Amino acid sequence: MTDTPVQIFRDSEADRGFRMKWWASRVAIYGVLVLWAVICLFPIYWTATTSFKLAPNVMQGQMVPFPQAWTPEGDWAKSVFYAPKWKGWESIGMSPQTLSQESTVRAEFLKRFMNSTIVALVSSTLAVVLGAMAAYGLSRFRYKWAWMKNDDISFFFLSQLILPPVVLALPFLVLYKELALLDTRIGLILLYTLSVLPIVIWIMKDQFETIPTELEEAALVDGLSIWGAFLTIIVPIALPGMVAAFILSLVLTWNEYFFAALLTSTHANTLPVMVASQTGSQGINWWSMAALSFAAILPLIVIGIVLERFIIKGMAAGAVK
């Protein structure tokens, strides 16, 4: 005759209550995160699906693309599903049928895309390089100019973001006309660099202040100069923060519309200006605007996915291993 096993240890009521609270908190947290992810990703989904819609699909608010052969029957299905078409991509010469053909619109799109790429990359790189050096100086050395000290200088840089862009419209228009910088990439690069420089200085100053000065002192004792210590010791440690600042600058300069529309006309126009031009007297070409918008944000999505680990490290920087 075999003895049946007897459970010796049992969870108390307090343990079971704690476990239920733990699971309830996890479900609530992940539920909120999933909801927030859906809210954040929905505009991208809406833009991508709208690029495959026709005018009736846009007006009826149909959201789910479905091949014609698989489209369900019924009134409820007609209000949700639609048969995707390439009309939006055909309007910019990027559909499978038009890729092998010569297209003036596609050539214009590629020119605007190249302008946006060059202007955003160069201005973001310049802003990170100049901002990193300025932030390093403000975090390591003491300055005094008139009544302004380090904190005042830092606040002065950050306060430039308070000024509305429309206030600078006329001065920059007159200045660029005198300097022959209207409708040039150089003009946009200089302006975009100045516009994102305060943000880079703000991010990088906090980044450098978390790095112990003992690392540089040890490098100086070993014979390195200030520049040598900065380039070989500090920059590698602060690289995630620099990448995060670069990505933020890239997003801001890539999406900038006001000054691009004001200071360019033919040769240096960027993608946001082309997207906004899809409105006319006959209404908004939703499919063309959606196709252009999705083509414009796709590079940023790819860059964000590729550099995700640097962005996370940069945003959560502070620990020195």
PDB file of C-alpha atoms in Angstrom, residues 111-309:
ATOM      1  CA  LYS A 111      15.063  65.681 -56.046  1.00  0.00           C
ATOM      2  CA  ARG A 112      13.096  66.793 -52.996  1.00  0.00           C
ATOM      3  CA  PHE A 113      14.068  63.599 -51.189  1.00  0.00           C
ATOM      4  CA  MET A 114      17.755  64.240 -51.926  1.00  0.00           C
ATOM      5  CA  ASN A 115      17.447  67.850 -50.750  1.00  0.00           C
ATOM      6  CA  SER A 116      15.850  66.744 -47.478  1.00  0.00           C
ATOM      7  CA  THR A 117      18.473  64.033 -46.960  1.00  0.00           C
ATOM      8  CA  ILE A 118      21.460  66.304 -47.562  1.00  0.00           C
ATOM      9  CA  VAL A 119      20.098  69.220 -45.539  1.00  0.00           C
ATOM     10  CA  ALA A 120      18.975  67.083 -42.577  1.00  0.00           C
ATOM     11  CA  LEU A 121      22.137  64.944 -42.381  1.00  0.00           C
ATOM     12  CA  VAL A 122      24.611  67.828 -42.746  1.00  0.00           C
ATOM     13  CA  SER A 123      22.788  70.198 -40.394  1.00  0.00           C
ATOM     14  CA  SER A 124      22.298  67.481 -37.749  1.00  0.00           C
ATOM     15  CA  THR A 125      25.956  66.473 -37.953  1.00  0.00           C
ATOM     16  CA  LEU A 126      27.129  70.080 -37.635  1.00  0.00           C
ATOM     17  CA  ALA A 127      24.752  70.663 -34.716  1.00  0.00           C
ATOM     18  CA  VAL A 128      26.026  67.576 -32.859  1.00  0.00           C
ATOM     19  CA  VAL A 129      29.693  68.456 -33.433  1.00  0.00           C
ATOM     20  CA  LEU A 130      29.336  72.108 -32.425  1.00  0.00           C
ATOM     21  CA  GLY A 131      26.846  71.353 -29.650  1.00  0.00           C
ATOM     22  CA  ALA A 132      29.043  68.639 -28.136  1.00  0.00           C
ATOM     23  CA  MET A 133      32.040  70.978 -27.960  1.00  0.00           C
ATOM     24  CA  ALA A 134      29.953  73.817 -26.496  1.00  0.00           C
ATOM     25  CA  ALA A 135      28.301  71.497 -23.966  1.00  0.00           C
ATOM     26  CA  TYR A 136      31.669  70.022 -22.944  1.00  0.00           C
ATOM     27  CA  GLY A 137      33.065  73.496 -22.328  1.00  0.00           C
ATOM     28  CA  LEU A 138      30.036  74.495 -20.250  1.00  0.00           C
ATOM     29  CA  SER A 139      30.227  71.320 -18.165  1.00  0.00           C
ATOM     30  CA  ARG A 140      33.993  71.376 -17.509  1.00  0.00           C
ATOM     31  CA  PHE A 141      35.123  75.018 -17.456  1.00  0.00           C
ATOM     32  CA  ARG A 142      33.888  78.139 -15.712  1.00  0.00           C
ATOM     33  CA  TYR A 143      32.996  81.139 -17.866  1.00  0.00           C
ATOM     34  CA  LYS A 144      31.950  84.680 -17.039  1.00  0.00           C
ATOM     35  CA  TRP A 145      30.904  87.274 -19.567  1.00  0.00           C
ATOM     36  CA  ALA A 146      29.490  90.467 -18.069  1.00  0.00           C
ATOM     37  CA  TRP A 147      26.889  89.164 -15.592  1.00  0.00           C
ATOM     38  CA  MET A 148      26.465  85.836 -17.359  1.00  0.00           C
ATOM     39  CA  LYS A 149      28.003  82.658 -15.969  1.00  0.00           C
ATOM     40  CA  ASN A 150      27.723  79.038 -17.076  1.00  0.00           C
ATOM     41  CA  ASP A 151      24.113  78.566 -16.001  1.00  0.00           C
ATOM     42  CA  ASP A 152      23.115  81.870 -17.590  1.00  0.00           C
ATOM     43  CA  ILE A 153      24.829  80.959 -20.854  1.00  0.00           C
ATOM     44  CA  SER A 154      23.133  77.562 -20.881  1.00  0.00           C
ATOM     45  CA  PHE A 155      19.766  79.189 -20.270  1.00  0.00           C
ATOM     46  CA  PHE A 156      20.465  81.712 -23.032  1.00  0.00           C
ATOM     47  CA  PHE A 157      20.991  78.872 -25.521  1.00  0.00           C
ATOM     48  CA  LEU A 158      17.835  77.094 -24.378  1.00  0.00           C
ATOM     49  CA  SER A 159      15.776  80.294 -24.393  1.00  0.00           C
ATOM     50  CA  GLN A 160      16.220  80.577 -28.157  1.00  0.00           C
ATOM     51  CA  LEU A 161      13.627  77.809 -28.517  1.00  0.00           C
ATOM     52  CA  ILE A 162      10.973  80.089 -27.011  1.00  0.00           C
ATOM     53  CA  LEU A 163      11.135  82.499 -29.946  1.00  0.00           C
ATOM     54  CA  PRO A 164       8.414  81.699 -32.534  1.00  0.00           C
ATOM     55  CA  PRO A 165       9.807  81.001 -36.035  1.00  0.00           C
ATOM     56  CA  VAL A 166       7.411  83.510 -37.597  1.00  0.00           C
ATOM     57  CA  VAL A 167       9.205  86.320 -35.739  1.00  0.00           C
ATOM     58  CA  LEU A 168      12.403  85.444 -37.598  1.00  0.00           C
ATOM     59  CA  ALA A 169      10.751  85.138 -41.003  1.00  0.00           C
ATOM     60  CA  LEU A 170      11.282  88.687 -42.280  1.00  0.00           C
ATOM     61  CA  PRO A 171      14.834  89.163 -40.873  1.00  0.00           C
ATOM     62  CA  PHE A 172      16.022  85.878 -42.375  1.00  0.00           C
ATOM     63  CA  LEU A 173      14.307  86.622 -45.679  1.00  0.00           C
ATOM     64  CA  VAL A 174      16.052  89.981 -45.978  1.00  0.00           C
ATOM     65  CA  LEU A 175      19.396  88.593 -44.757  1.00  0.00           C
ATOM     66  CA  TYR A 176      19.337  85.611 -47.114  1.00  0.00           C
ATOM     67  CA  LYS A 177      18.426  87.842 -50.044  1.00  0.00           C
ATOM     68  CA  GLU A 178      21.434  90.069 -49.359  1.00  0.00           C
ATOM     69  CA  LEU A 179      23.740  87.045 -48.966  1.00  0.00           C
ATOM     70  CA  ALA A 180      22.331  85.258 -52.055  1.00  0.00           C
ATOM     71  CA  LEU A 181      21.327  82.255 -49.931  1.00  0.00           C
ATOM     72  CA  LEU A 182      17.690  82.077 -50.995  1.00  0.00           C
ATOM     73  CA  ASP A 183      16.692  78.733 -52.542  1.00  0.00           C
ATOM     74  CA  THR A 184      20.009  77.076 -51.631  1.00  0.00           C
ATOM     75  CA  ARG A 185      20.859  74.028 -49.569  1.00  0.00           C
ATOM     76  CA  ILE A 186      23.609  75.948 -47.786  1.00  0.00           C
ATOM     77  CA  GLY A 187      21.079  78.461 -46.507  1.00  0.00           C
ATOM     78  CA  LEU A 188      18.819  75.762 -45.104  1.00  0.00           C
ATOM     79  CA  ILE A 189      21.763  73.882 -43.564  1.00  0.00           C
ATOM     80  CA  LEU A 190      22.981  76.991 -41.709  1.00  0.00           C
ATOM     81  CA  LEU A 191      19.492  77.847 -40.476  1.00  0.00           C
ATOM     82  CA  TYR A 192      18.630  74.295 -39.417  1.00  0.00           C
ATOM     83  CA  THR A 193      21.943  73.950 -37.589  1.00  0.00           C
ATOM     84  CA  LEU A 194      21.180  77.067 -35.575  1.00  0.00           C
ATOM     85  CA  SER A 195      17.623  75.936 -34.858  1.00  0.00           C
ATOM     86  CA  VAL A 196      18.551  72.542 -33.351  1.00  0.00           C
ATOM     87  CA  LEU A 197      21.831  73.600 -31.720  1.00  0.00           C
ATOM     88  CA  PRO A 198      20.203  74.631 -28.379  1.00  0.00           C
ATOM     89  CA  ILE A 199      18.570  71.202 -28.037  1.00  0.00           C
ATOM     90  CA  VAL A 200      21.873  69.426 -28.699  1.00  0.00           C
ATOM     91  CA  ILE A 201      23.706  71.603 -26.162  1.00  0.00           C
ATOM     92  CA  TRP A 202      21.029  70.928 -23.562  1.00  0.00           C
ATOM     93  CA  ILE A 203      21.159  67.145 -24.077  1.00  0.00           C
ATOM     94  CA  MET A 204      24.942  66.893 -24.254  1.00  0.00           C
ATOM     95  CA  LYS A 205      25.579  69.158 -21.261  1.00  0.00           C
ATOM     96  CA  ASP A 206      23.567  66.813 -19.046  1.00  0.00           C
ATOM     97  CA  GLN A 207      25.408  63.882 -20.642  1.00  0.00           C
ATOM     98  CA  PHE A 208      28.885  65.278 -19.934  1.00  0.00           C
ATOM     99  CA  GLU A 209      28.029  66.290 -16.376  1.00  0.00           C
ATOM    100  CA  THR A 210      27.368  62.633 -15.508  1.00  0.00           C
ATOM    101  CA  ILE A 211      30.892  61.615 -16.586  1.00  0.00           C
ATOM    102  CA  PRO A 212      33.414  61.853 -13.705  1.00  0.00           C
ATOM    103  CA  THR A 213      36.180  64.406 -14.182  1.00  0.00           C
ATOM    104  CA  GLU A 214      38.659  61.873 -12.721  1.00  0.00           C
ATOM    105  CA  LEU A 215      38.759  60.159 -16.111  1.00  0.00           C
ATOM    106  CA  GLU A 216      40.091  63.295 -17.804  1.00  0.00           C
ATOM    107  CA  GLU A 217      42.466  64.041 -14.936  1.00  0.00           C
ATOM    108  CA  ALA A 218      43.958  60.566 -15.289  1.00  0.00           C
ATOM    109  CA  ALA A 219      44.284  61.084 -19.059  1.00  0.00           C
ATOM    110  CA  LEU A 220      46.028  64.428 -18.521  1.00  0.00           C
ATOM    111  CA  VAL A 221      48.445  62.803 -16.077  1.00  0.00           C
ATOM    112  CA  ASP A 222      49.223  60.198 -18.748  1.00  0.00           C
ATOM    113  CA  GLY A 223      50.222  62.992 -21.132  1.00  0.00           C
ATOM    114  CA  LEU A 224      47.084  63.606 -23.177  1.00  0.00           C
ATOM    115  CA  SER A 225      45.949  67.133 -23.986  1.00  0.00           C
ATOM    116  CA  ILE A 226      42.474  68.493 -23.314  1.00  0.00           C
ATOM    117  CA  TRP A 227      41.475  67.701 -26.886  1.00  0.00           C
ATOM    118  CA  GLY A 228      43.050  64.262 -26.653  1.00  0.00           C
ATOM    119  CA  ALA A 229      41.150  63.449 -23.469  1.00  0.00           C
ATOM    120  CA  PHE A 230      37.927  64.749 -24.995  1.00  0.00           C
ATOM    121  CA  LEU A 231      38.241  62.748 -28.226  1.00  0.00           C
ATOM    122  CA  THR A 232      39.642  59.497 -26.835  1.00  0.00           C
ATOM    123  CA  ILE A 233      37.991  59.287 -23.395  1.00  0.00           C
ATOM    124  CA  ILE A 234      34.863  61.420 -23.234  1.00  0.00           C
ATOM    125  CA  VAL A 235      33.438  61.064 -26.743  1.00  0.00           C
ATOM    126  CA  PRO A 236      33.312  57.212 -26.692  1.00  0.00           C
ATOM    127  CA  ILE A 237      31.518  57.289 -23.333  1.00  0.00           C
ATOM    128  CA  ALA A 238      29.085  59.983 -24.481  1.00  0.00           C
ATOM    129  CA  LEU A 239      28.501  58.392 -27.904  1.00  0.00           C
ATOM    130  CA  PRO A 240      24.974  57.052 -27.091  1.00  0.00           C
ATOM    131  CA  GLY A 241      23.890  60.525 -26.009  1.00  0.00           C
ATOM    132  CA  MET A 242      25.386  62.038 -29.152  1.00  0.00           C
ATOM    133  CA  VAL A 243      23.492  59.528 -31.295  1.00  0.00           C
ATOM    134  CA  ALA A 244      20.256  60.326 -29.465  1.00  0.00           C
ATOM    135  CA  ALA A 245      20.839  64.051 -30.010  1.00  0.00           C
ATOM    136  CA  PHE A 246      21.631  63.360 -33.680  1.00  0.00           C
ATOM    137  CA  ILE A 247      18.397  61.386 -34.159  1.00  0.00           C
ATOM    138  CA  LEU A 248      16.336  64.122 -32.505  1.00  0.00           C
ATOM    139  CA  SER A 249      18.006  66.778 -34.659  1.00  0.00           C
ATOM    140  CA  LEU A 250      17.472  64.654 -37.758  1.00  0.00           C
ATOM    141  CA  VAL A 251      13.748  64.296 -37.057  1.00  0.00           C
ATOM    142  CA  LEU A 252      13.312  68.023 -36.428  1.00  0.00           C
ATOM    143  CA  THR A 253      15.240  69.125 -39.520  1.00  0.00           C
ATOM    144  CA  TRP A 254      13.681  66.465 -41.747  1.00  0.00           C
ATOM    145  CA  ASN A 255      10.141  67.560 -40.835  1.00  0.00           C
ATOM    146  CA  GLU A 256      10.745  71.330 -40.837  1.00  0.00           C
ATOM    147  CA  TYR A 257       8.325  73.101 -43.161  1.00  0.00           C
ATOM    148  CA  PHE A 258       8.041  76.818 -42.341  1.00  0.00           C
ATOM    149  CA  PHE A 259      11.518  78.007 -43.312  1.00  0.00           C
ATOM    150  CA  ALA A 260      11.758  75.514 -46.190  1.00  0.00           C
ATOM    151  CA  ALA A 261       8.605  76.992 -47.710  1.00  0.00           C
ATOM    152  CA  LEU A 262       9.709  80.564 -47.000  1.00  0.00           C
ATOM    153  CA  LEU A 263      13.329  80.470 -48.160  1.00  0.00           C
ATOM    154  CA  THR A 264      13.165  78.027 -51.098  1.00  0.00           C
ATOM    155  CA  SER A 265      11.230  78.004 -54.345  1.00  0.00           C
ATOM    156  CA  THR A 266      12.638  75.673 -57.009  1.00  0.00           C
ATOM    157  CA  HIS A 267      16.076  74.162 -56.444  1.00  0.00           C
ATOM    158  CA  ALA A 268      16.247  73.502 -52.683  1.00  0.00           C
ATOM    159  CA  ASN A 269      12.647  72.559 -51.864  1.00  0.00           C
ATOM    160  CA  THR A 270      12.298  69.720 -49.376  1.00  0.00           C
ATOM    161  CA  LEU A 271       9.776  66.910 -48.953  1.00  0.00           C
ATOM    162  CA  PRO A 272       7.487  68.661 -46.401  1.00  0.00           C
ATOM    163  CA  VAL A 273       6.900  71.430 -48.928  1.00  0.00           C
ATOM    164  CA  MET A 274       5.997  68.871 -51.586  1.00  0.00           C
ATOM    165  CA  VAL A 275       3.610  67.105 -49.203  1.00  0.00           C
ATOM    166  CA  ALA A 276       1.829  70.367 -48.367  1.00  0.00           C
ATOM    167  CA  SER A 277       1.469  71.181 -52.078  1.00  0.00           C
ATOM    168  CA  GLN A 278      -1.010  68.312 -52.545  1.00  0.00           C
ATOM    169  CA  THR A 279      -3.874  70.603 -51.584  1.00  0.00           C
ATOM    170  CA  GLY A 280      -5.592  72.472 -54.405  1.00  0.00           C
ATOM    171  CA  SER A 281      -8.782  74.187 -55.461  1.00  0.00           C
ATOM    172  CA  GLN A 282     -10.459  70.815 -56.036  1.00  0.00           C
ATOM    173  CA  GLY A 283      -9.651  69.552 -52.529  1.00  0.00           C
ATOM    174  CA  ILE A 284      -6.957  67.431 -50.951  1.00  0.00           C
ATOM    175  CA  ASN A 285      -5.400  64.539 -52.848  1.00  0.00           C
ATOM    176  CA  TRP A 286      -5.397  62.265 -49.815  1.00  0.00           C
ATOM    177  CA  TRP A 287      -3.844  59.297 -51.628  1.00  0.00           C
ATOM    178  CA  SER A 288      -0.957  61.358 -53.048  1.00  0.00           C
ATOM    179  CA  MET A 289      -0.356  63.139 -49.746  1.00  0.00           C
ATOM    180  CA  ALA A 290      -0.412  59.830 -47.854  1.00  0.00           C
ATOM    181  CA  ALA A 291       2.023  58.196 -50.301  1.00  0.00           C
ATOM    182  CA  LEU A 292       4.399  61.157 -50.076  1.00  0.00           C
ATOM    183  CA  SER A 293       4.103  61.284 -46.281  1.00  0.00           C
ATOM    184  CA  PHE A 294       4.782  57.583 -45.866  1.00  0.00           C
ATOM    185  CA  ALA A 295       7.760  57.763 -48.238  1.00  0.00           C
ATOM    186  CA  ALA A 296       9.044  60.699 -46.187  1.00  0.00           C
ATOM    187  CA  ILE A 297       8.741  59.038 -42.766  1.00  0.00           C
ATOM    188  CA  LEU A 298       9.973  55.613 -43.888  1.00  0.00           C
ATOM    189  CA  PRO A 299      13.713  56.557 -43.675  1.00  0.00           C
ATOM    190  CA  LEU A 300      13.198  57.856 -40.138  1.00  0.00           C
ATOM    191  CA  ILE A 301      11.494  54.617 -39.144  1.00  0.00           C
ATOM    192  CA  VAL A 302      14.400  52.577 -40.529  1.00  0.00           C
ATOM    193  CA  ILE A 303      16.980  54.777 -38.797  1.00  0.00           C
ATOM    194  CA  GLY A 304      15.068  54.555 -35.518  1.00  0.00           C
ATOM    195  CA  ILE A 305      14.951  50.749 -35.686  1.00  0.00           C
ATOM    196  CA  VAL A 306      18.636  50.420 -36.616  1.00  0.00           C
ATOM    197  CA  LEU A 307      19.856  52.842 -33.933  1.00  0.00           C
ATOM    198  CA  GLU A 308      17.333  51.855 -31.265  1.00  0.00           C
ATOM    199  CA  ARG A 309      19.926  50.633 -28.760  1.00  0.00           C
TER     200      ARG A 309
END
